[in-house]
CSV table of C-alpha atoms in Angstrom, one decimal:
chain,number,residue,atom,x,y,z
A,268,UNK,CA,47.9,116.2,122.6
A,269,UNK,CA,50.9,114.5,124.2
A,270,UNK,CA,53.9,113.7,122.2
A,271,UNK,CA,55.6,110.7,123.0
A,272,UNK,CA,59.1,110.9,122.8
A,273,UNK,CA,61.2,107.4,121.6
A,274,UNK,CA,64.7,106.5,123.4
A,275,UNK,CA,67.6,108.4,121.8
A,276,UNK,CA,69.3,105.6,119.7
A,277,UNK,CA,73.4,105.8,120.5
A,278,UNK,CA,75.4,104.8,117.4
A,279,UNK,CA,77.3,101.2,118.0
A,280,UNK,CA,81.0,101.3,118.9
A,281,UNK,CA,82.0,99.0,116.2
A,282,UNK,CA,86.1,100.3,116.4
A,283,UNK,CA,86.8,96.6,117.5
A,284,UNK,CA,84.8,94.9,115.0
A,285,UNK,CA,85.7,93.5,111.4
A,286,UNK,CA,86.1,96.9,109.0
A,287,UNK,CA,83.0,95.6,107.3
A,288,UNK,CA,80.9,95.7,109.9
A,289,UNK,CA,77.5,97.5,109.6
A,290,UNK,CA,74.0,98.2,111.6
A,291,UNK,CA,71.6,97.9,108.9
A,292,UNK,CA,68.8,98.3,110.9
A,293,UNK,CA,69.0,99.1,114.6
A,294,UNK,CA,70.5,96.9,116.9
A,295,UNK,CA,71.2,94.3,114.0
A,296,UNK,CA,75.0,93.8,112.9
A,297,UNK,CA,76.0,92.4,109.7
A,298,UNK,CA,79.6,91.7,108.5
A,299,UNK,CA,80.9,91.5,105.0
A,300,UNK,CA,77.3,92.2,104.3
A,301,UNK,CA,75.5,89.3,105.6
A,302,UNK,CA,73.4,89.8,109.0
A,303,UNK,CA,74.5,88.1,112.1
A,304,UNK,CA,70.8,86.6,112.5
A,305,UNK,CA,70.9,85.1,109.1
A,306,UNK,CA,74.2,82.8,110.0
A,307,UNK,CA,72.8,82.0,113.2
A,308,UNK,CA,70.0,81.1,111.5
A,309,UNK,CA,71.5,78.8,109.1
A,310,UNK,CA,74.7,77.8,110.8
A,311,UNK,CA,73.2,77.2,114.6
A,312,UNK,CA,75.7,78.6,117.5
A,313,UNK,CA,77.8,78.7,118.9
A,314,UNK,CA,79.4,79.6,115.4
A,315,UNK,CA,82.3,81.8,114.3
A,316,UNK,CA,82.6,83.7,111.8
A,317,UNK,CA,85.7,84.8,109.9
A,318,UNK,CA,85.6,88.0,107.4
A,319,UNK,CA,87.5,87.2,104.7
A,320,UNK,CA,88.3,90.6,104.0
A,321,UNK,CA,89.5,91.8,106.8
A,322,UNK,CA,92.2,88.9,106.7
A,323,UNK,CA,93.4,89.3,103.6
A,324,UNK,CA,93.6,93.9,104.4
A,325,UNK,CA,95.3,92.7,108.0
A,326,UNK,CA,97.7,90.5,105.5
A,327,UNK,CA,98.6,93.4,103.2
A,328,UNK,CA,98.9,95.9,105.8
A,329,UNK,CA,102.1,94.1,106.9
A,330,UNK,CA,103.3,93.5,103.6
A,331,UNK,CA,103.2,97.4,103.1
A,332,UNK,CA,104.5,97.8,106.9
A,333,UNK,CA,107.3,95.7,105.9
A,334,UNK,CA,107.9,95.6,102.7
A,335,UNK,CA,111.5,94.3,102.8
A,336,UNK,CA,110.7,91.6,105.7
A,337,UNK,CA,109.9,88.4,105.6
A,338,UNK,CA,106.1,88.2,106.7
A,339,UNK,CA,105.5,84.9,108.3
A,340,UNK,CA,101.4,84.4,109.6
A,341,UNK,CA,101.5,82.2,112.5
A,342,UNK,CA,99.3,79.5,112.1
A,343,UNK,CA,98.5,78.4,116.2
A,344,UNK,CA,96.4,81.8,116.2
A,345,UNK,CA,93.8,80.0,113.5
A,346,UNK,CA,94.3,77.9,110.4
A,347,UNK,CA,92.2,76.0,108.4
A,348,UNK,CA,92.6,75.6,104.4
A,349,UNK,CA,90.9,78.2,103.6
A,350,UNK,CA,93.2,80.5,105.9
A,351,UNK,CA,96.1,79.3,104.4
A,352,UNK,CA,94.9,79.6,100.9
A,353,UNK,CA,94.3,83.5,101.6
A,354,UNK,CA,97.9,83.8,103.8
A,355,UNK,CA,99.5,82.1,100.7
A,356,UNK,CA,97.7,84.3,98.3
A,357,UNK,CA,98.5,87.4,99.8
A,358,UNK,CA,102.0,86.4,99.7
A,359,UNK,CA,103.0,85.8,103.2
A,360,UNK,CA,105.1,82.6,104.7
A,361,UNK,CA,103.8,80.4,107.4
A,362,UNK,CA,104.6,79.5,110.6
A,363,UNK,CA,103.7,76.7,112.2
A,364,UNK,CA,104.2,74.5,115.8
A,365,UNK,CA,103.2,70.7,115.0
A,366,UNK,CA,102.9,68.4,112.3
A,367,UNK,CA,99.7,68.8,112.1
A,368,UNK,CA,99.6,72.2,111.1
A,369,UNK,CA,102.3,71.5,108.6
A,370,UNK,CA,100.7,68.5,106.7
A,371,UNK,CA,97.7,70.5,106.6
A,372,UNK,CA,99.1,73.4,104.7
A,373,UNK,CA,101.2,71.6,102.5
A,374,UNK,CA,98.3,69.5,101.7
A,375,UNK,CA,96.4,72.7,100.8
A,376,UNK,CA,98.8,73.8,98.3
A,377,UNK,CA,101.1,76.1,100.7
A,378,UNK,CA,105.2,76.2,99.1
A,379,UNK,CA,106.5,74.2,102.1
A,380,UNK,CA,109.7,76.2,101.4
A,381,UNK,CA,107.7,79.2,102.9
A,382,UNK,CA,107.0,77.2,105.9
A,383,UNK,CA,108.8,77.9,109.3
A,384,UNK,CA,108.7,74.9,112.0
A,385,UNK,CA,109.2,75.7,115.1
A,386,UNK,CA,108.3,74.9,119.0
A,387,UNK,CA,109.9,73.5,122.4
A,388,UNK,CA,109.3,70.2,121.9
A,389,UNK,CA,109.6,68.6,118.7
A,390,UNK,CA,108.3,65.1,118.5
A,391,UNK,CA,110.2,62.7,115.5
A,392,UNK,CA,106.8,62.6,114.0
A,393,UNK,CA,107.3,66.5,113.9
A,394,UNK,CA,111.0,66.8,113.0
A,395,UNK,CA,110.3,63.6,110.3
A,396,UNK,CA,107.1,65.3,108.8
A,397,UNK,CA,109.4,69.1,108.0
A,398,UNK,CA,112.5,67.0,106.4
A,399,UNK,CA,109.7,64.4,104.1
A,400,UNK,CA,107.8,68.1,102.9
A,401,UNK,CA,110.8,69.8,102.9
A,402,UNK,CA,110.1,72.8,105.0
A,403,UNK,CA,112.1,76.2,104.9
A,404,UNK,CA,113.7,75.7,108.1
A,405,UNK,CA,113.4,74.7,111.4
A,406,UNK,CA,113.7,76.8,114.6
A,407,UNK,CA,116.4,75.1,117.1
A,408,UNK,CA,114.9,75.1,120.3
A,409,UNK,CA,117.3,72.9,122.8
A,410,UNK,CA,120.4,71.2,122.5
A,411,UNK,CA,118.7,67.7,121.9
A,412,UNK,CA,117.3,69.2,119.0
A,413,UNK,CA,120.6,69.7,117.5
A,414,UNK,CA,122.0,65.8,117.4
A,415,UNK,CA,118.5,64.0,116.5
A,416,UNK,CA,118.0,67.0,114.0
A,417,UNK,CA,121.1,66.1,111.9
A,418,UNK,CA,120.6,62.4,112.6
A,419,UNK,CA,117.5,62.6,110.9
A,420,UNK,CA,118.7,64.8,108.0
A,421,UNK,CA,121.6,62.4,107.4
A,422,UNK,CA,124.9,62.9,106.3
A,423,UNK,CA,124.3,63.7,102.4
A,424,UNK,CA,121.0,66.1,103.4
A,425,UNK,CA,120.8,69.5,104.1
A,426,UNK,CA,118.1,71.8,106.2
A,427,UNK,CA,118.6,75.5,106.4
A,428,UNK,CA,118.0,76.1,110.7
A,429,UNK,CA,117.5,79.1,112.8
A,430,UNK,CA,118.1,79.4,116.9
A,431,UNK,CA,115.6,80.3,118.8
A,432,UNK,CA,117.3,82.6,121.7
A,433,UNK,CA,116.2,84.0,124.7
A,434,UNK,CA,117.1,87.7,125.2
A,435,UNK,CA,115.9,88.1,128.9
A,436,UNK,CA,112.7,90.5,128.2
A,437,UNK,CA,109.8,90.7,130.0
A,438,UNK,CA,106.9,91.6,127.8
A,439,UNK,CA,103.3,90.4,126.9
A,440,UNK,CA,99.8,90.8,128.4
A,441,UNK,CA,99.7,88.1,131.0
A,442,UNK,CA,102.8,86.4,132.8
A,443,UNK,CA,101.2,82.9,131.4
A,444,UNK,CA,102.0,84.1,127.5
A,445,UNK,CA,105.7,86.1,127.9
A,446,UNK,CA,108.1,83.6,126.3
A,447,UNK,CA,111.2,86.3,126.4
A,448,UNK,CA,112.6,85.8,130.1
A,449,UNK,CA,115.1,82.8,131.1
A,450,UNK,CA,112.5,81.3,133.8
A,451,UNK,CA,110.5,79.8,130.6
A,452,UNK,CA,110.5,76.8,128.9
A,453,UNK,CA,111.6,78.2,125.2
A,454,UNK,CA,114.9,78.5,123.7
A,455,UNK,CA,118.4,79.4,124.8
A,456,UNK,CA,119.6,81.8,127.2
A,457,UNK,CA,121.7,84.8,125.8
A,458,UNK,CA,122.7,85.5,129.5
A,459,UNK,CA,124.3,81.7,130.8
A,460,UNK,CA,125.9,81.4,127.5
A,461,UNK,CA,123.7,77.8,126.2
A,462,UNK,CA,122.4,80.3,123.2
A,463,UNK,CA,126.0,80.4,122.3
A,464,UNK,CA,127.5,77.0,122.8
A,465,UNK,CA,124.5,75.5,120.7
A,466,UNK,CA,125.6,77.6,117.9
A,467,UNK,CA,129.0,76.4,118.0
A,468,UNK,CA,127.8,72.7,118.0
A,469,UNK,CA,125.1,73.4,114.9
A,470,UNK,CA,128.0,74.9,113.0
A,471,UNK,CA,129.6,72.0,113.5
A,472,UNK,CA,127.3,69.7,111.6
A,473,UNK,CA,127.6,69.9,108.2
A,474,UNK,CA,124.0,68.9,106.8
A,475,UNK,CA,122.7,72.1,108.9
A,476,UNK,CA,122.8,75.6,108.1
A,477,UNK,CA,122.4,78.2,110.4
A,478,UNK,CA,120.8,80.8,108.5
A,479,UNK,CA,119.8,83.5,111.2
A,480,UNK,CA,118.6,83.7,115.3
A,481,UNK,CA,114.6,83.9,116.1
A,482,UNK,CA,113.0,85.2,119.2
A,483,UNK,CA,109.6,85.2,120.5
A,484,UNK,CA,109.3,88.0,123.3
A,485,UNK,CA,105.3,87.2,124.6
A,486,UNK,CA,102.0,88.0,123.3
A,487,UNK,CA,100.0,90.7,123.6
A,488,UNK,CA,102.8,93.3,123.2
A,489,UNK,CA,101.0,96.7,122.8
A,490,UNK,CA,104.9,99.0,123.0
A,491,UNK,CA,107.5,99.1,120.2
A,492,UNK,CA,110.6,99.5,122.7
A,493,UNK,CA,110.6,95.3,124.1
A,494,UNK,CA,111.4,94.8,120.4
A,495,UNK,CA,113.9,97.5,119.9
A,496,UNK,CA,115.7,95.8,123.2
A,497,UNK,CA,115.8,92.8,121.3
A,498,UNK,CA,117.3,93.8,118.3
A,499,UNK,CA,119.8,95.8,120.2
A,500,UNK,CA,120.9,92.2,121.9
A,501,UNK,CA,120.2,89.8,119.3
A,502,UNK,CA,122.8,92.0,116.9
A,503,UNK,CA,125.2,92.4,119.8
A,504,UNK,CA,125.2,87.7,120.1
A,505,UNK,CA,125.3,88.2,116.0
A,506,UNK,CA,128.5,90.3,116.9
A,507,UNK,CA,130.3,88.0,118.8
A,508,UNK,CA,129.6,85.1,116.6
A,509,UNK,CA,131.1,87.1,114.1
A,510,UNK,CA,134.1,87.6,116.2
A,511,UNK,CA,134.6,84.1,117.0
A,512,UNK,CA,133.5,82.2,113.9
A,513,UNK,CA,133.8,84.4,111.0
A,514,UNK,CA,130.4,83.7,110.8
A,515,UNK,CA,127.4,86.6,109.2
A,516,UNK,CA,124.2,85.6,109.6
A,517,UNK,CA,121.4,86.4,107.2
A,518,UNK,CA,118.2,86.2,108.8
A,519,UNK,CA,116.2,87.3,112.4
A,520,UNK,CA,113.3,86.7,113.4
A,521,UNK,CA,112.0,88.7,115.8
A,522,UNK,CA,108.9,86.9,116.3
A,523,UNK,CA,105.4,88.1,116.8
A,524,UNK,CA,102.6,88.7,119.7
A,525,UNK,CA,101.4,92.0,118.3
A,526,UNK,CA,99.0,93.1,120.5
A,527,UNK,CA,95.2,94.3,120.0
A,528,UNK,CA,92.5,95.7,121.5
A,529,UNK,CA,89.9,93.3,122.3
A,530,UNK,CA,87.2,96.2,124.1
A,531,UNK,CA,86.9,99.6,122.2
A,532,UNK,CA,89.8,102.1,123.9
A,533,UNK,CA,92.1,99.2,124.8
A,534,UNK,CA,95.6,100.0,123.4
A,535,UNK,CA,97.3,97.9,120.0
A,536,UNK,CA,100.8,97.9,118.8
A,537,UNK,CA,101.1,100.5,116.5
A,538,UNK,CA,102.1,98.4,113.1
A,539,UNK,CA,103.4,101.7,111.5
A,540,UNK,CA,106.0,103.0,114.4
A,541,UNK,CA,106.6,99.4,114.7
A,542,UNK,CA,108.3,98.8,111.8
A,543,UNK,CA,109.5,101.8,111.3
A,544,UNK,CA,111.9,102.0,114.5
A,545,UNK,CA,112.6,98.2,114.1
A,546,UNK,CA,114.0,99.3,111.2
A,547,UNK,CA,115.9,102.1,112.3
A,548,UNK,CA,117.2,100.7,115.1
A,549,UNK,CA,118.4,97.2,113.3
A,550,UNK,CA,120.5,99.2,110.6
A,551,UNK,CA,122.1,101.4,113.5
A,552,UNK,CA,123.1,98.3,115.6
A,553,UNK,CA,124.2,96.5,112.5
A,554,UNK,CA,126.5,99.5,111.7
A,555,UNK,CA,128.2,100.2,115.0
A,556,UNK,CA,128.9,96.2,115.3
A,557,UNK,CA,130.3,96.6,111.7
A,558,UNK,CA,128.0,94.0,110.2
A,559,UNK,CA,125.4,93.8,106.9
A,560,UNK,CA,122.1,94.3,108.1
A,561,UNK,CA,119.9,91.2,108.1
A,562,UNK,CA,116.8,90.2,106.6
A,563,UNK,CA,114.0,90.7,109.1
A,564,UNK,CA,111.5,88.0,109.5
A,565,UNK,CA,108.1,89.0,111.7
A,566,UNK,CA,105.5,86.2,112.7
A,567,UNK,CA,101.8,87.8,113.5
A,568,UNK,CA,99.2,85.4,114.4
A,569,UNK,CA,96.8,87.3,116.6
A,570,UNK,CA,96.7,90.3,114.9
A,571,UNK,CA,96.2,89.2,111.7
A,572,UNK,CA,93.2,87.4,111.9
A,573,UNK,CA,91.7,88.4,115.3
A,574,UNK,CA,90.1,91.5,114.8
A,575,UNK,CA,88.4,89.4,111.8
A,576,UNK,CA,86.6,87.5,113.7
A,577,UNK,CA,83.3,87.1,115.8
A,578,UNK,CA,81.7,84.6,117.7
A,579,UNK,CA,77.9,84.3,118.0
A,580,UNK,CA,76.1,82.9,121.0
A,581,UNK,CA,72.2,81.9,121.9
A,582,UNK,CA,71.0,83.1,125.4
A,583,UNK,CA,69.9,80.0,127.5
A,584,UNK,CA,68.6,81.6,130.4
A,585,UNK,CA,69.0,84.6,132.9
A,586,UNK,CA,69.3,84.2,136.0
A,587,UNK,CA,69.6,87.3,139.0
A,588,UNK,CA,71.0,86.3,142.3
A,589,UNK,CA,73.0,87.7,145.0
A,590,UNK,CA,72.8,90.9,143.6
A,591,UNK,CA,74.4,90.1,140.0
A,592,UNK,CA,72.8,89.1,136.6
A,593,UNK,CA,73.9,86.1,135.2
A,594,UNK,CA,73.5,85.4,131.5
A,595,UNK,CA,73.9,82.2,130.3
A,596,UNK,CA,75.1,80.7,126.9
A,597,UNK,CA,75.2,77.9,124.9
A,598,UNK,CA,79.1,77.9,124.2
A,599,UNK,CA,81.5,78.7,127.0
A,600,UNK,CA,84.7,77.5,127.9
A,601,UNK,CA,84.8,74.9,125.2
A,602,UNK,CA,84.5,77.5,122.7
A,603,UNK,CA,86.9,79.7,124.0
A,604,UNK,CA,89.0,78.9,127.1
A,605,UNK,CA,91.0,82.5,127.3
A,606,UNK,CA,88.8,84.0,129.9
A,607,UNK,CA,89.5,81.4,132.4
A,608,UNK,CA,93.0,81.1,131.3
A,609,UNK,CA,94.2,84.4,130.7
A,610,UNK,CA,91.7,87.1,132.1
A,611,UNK,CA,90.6,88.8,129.1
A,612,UNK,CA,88.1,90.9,129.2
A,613,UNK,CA,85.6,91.0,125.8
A,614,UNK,CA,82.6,93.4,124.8
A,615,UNK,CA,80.0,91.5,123.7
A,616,UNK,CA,76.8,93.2,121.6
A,617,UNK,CA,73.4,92.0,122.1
A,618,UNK,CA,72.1,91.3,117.9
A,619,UNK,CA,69.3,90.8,116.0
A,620,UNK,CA,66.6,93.3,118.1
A,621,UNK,CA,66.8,96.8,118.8
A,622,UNK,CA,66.2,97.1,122.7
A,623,UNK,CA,65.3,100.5,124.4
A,624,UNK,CA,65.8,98.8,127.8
A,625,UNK,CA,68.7,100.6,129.8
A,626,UNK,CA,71.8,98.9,130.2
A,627,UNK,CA,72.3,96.5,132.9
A,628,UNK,CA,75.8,95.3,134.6
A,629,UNK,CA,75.8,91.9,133.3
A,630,UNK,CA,78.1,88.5,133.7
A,631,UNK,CA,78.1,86.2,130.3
A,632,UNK,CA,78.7,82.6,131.4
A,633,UNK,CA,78.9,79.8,129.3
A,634,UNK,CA,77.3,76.0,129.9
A,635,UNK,CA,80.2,74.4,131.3
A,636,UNK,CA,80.1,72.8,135.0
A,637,UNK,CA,82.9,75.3,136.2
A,638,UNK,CA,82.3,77.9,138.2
A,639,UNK,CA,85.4,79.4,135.9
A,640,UNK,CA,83.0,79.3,132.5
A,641,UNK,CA,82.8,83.2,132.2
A,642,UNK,CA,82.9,84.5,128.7
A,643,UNK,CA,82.9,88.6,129.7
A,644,UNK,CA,82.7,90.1,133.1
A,645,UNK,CA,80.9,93.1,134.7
A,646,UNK,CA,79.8,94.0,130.9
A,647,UNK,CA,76.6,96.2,130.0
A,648,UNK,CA,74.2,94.6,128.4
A,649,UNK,CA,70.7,95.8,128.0
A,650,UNK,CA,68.6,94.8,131.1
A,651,UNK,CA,66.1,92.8,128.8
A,652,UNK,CA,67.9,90.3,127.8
A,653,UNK,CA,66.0,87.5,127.5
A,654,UNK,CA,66.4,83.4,126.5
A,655,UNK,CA,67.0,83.3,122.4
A,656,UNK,CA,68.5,86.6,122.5
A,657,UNK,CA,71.6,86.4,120.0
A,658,UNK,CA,74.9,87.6,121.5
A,659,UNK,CA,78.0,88.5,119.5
A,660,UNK,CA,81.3,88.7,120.8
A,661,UNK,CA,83.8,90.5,118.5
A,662,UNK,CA,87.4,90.0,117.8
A,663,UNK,CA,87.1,86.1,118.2
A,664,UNK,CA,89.2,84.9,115.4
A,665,UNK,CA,92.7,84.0,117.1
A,666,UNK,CA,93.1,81.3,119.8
A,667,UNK,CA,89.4,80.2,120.0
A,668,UNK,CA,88.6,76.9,117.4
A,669,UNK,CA,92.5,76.5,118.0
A,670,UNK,CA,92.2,76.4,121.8
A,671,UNK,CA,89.0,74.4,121.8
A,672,UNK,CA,88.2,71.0,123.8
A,673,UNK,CA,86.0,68.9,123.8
A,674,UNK,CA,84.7,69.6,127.7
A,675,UNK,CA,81.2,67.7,127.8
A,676,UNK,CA,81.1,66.6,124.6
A,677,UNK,CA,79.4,70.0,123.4
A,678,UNK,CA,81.1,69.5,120.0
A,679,UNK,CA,83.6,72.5,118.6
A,680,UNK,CA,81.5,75.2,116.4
A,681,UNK,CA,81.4,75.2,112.8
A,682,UNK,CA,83.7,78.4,111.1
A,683,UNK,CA,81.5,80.9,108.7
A,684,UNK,CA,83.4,82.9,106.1
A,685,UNK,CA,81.6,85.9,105.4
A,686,UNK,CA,82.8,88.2,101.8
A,687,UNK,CA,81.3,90.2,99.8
A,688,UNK,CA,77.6,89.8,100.8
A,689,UNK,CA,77.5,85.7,101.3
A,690,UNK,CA,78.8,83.3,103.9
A,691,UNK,CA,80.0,80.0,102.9
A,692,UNK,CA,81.3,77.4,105.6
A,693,UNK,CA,85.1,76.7,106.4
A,694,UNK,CA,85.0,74.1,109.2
A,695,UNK,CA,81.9,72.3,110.1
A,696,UNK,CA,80.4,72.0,113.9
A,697,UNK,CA,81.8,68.7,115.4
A,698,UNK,CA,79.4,66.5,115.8
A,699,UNK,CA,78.2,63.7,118.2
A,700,UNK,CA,78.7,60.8,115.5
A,701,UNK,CA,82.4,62.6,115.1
A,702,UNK,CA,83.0,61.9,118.7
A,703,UNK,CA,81.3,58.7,118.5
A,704,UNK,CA,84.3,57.8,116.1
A,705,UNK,CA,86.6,58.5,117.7
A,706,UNK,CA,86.2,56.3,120.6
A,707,UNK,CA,86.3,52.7,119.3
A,708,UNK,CA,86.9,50.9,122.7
A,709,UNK,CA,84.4,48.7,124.8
């Protein structure tokens, strides 16, 4: 008699996926208890999905992290209302970019008093839109700023302001997102003295109060020490201002651009040693320059709601030529523009079917006519991949339905909340009678 021995079955790496996520049968993934095939299924793809859990756990981790800091989610990472309902609920601030993202949370419910406006380039329509909802304050970016700012606030208004200011630090995960060095578009120099000269010219309006001095180093920040550099010479400018206008600061904002791992062994920031040396090394600085310490203000985007996230994508075809295996998808580039933009590198599972097949050097592509539409690299899929095979790509929730286009008119994907054993929709899939609205000329 001959026994027949069945493939060894390797447990899934799932340290990059939402918390929630489990393999209820082999080779078939469910988050927050609902099987990825079933919101395909329903839903269509590309779709994402969002675990509403892991959100909300990412949100209160920072609150424990820092629980005398100001914790201020960053709303260009993802935000929709249901996203700022669970931010505002778990009792962290907003940060947001445009007017856009403003009117939306406001709209939503979200204490515009908790709100943070910042950017490089504020638009009137932006500057007009904080002062009518009254948002907490507004980040200084350039002198311009500073004139059509109180111009707009009038003489009998007020608006509590920060100063964003460069420190001169090189840090982040690609040279396209670190914001910290003078040869950048944002904010004002520490080293050529503008940081400096704007303060004096904000202090001399009236109807704006300077309440503190914001940075933004990069993104995709995976050591503590950039940060610690940053304290050390944002205290040392809050020094000097102290020297020359009597003036104490309350407030700084060290920013965000936590980084995680996006590929099981990559390296994260570790939240924990973060804050606890930020700490550390903010009272000591405070007390040799003879100062109170400030409040500290943090802005995570990415790292709050990436890791919850996942995208899901239908094979279209494979294709083997010159020596490398192509598999194609029906999202791409559209969906999620960071691998052509910014190199990174993502692990996507193959879903649904439990395949024995070995694994097979594969290149994901998506549908778009650029030769540049590559969702993940050199990844190992198994060799039978086949058309209506359902791929999921984890840790998809920051900068994809915000970064979307509308390349070919594919239409963005719909957003899936998954929690506590349902999925509900968040943001339906765009579709071709939206576009057909939009464009109302002959």
């Amino acid at each position: 008699m001959t026994t027949v021995h069945e493939p060894a079955t390797t447990p899934a790496d799932l340290s990059v996926w939402p918390a929630s996520t489990t393999e209820h049968r082999p080779g078939d993934l469910a988050v927050g208890g609902v099987p990825l095939t079933e919101i395909a299924d329903r839903f269509g793809t590309p779709a994402y999905v969002l675990d509403e859990a892991e959100v909300r756990d990412r949100c209160r981790t920072y609150r424990d992290a820092f629980p005398d800091a100001e914790v201020l989610y960053a709303a260009k990472a993802f935000l929709c209302r249901a996203m700022a309902h669970w931010v505002d609920e778990e009792g962290l601030g907003l940060d947001v970019c445009s007017a856009g993202e403003l009117e939306l949370a406001v709209t939503t419910g979200f204490p515009p008093e908790r709100i943070v406006l910042h950017g490089n380039a504020k638009s009137p329509h932006d500057l007009d839109t904080a002062l009518r909802l009254g948002v907490g304050r507004i980040v200084i970016d350039s002198p311009a700023e500073i004139a059509r700012l109180a111009a707009a606030v009038g003489p009998g208004g007020h608006q509590k302001v920060m100063v964003r200011v460069v420190p001169g630090i090189s840090a982040g995960g690609h040279e396209k997102i670190r914001t910290g060095t003078d040869d950048q578009k944002f904010g004002l120099s520490l080293t050529d003295g503008h940081a400096q000269h704007a303060i004096a010219r904000i202090l001399d309006q009236p109807q704006l109060e300077l309440t503190g001095l914001h940075c933004h180093l990069g993104s995709q920040i995976t050591s503590v020490k950039p940060y610690l550099v940053a304290v050390r010479r944002l205290v040392g400018l809050m020094s000097r201002l102290h020297e020359q206008h009597g003036l104490v600061l309350p407030e700084l904002d060290l920013g965000g651009g936590h980084g995680i791992a996006y590929r099981p062994g990559e390296e994260s920031l570790d939240l924990t040693a973060l804050a606890r040396r930020v700490r550390a090394g903010l009272a000591d600085a405070c007390a040799t320059a003879g100062l109170p310490v400030p409040r500290l203000i943090i802005e995570p985007g990415r790292a709050v709601v990436g890791p919850a996230g996942v995208a899901l994508y239908r094979v279209l075809s494979v294709k083997h030529t010159g020596g490398h295996v192509f598999v194609a998808v029906d999202g791409g580039m559209s969906d999620n523009p960071r691998p052509a933009l910014y190199g990174v590198r993502y692990a996507p599972r193959l879903t649904g079917r439990h395949s024995t097949a070995a694994p097979a050097r594969t290149t994901v592509v998506g549908r778009h006519c650029e030769a540049g539409d590559i969702l993940a690299a050199d990844v190992d899929l198994p060799a039978d991949v086949r058309p209506g095979d359902l791929l999921a790509v984890p840790v998809a929730g920051a900068y994809h339905l915000s970064m979307a286009s509308g390349y070919n008119l594919v239409g963005r994907p719909p957003v899936i909340a998954v929690h506590d054993d349902s999925a509900r929709l968040l943001v339906r899939r765009e579709s071709l009678a939206d576009i057909r609205r939009r464009d109302v000329g002959l």
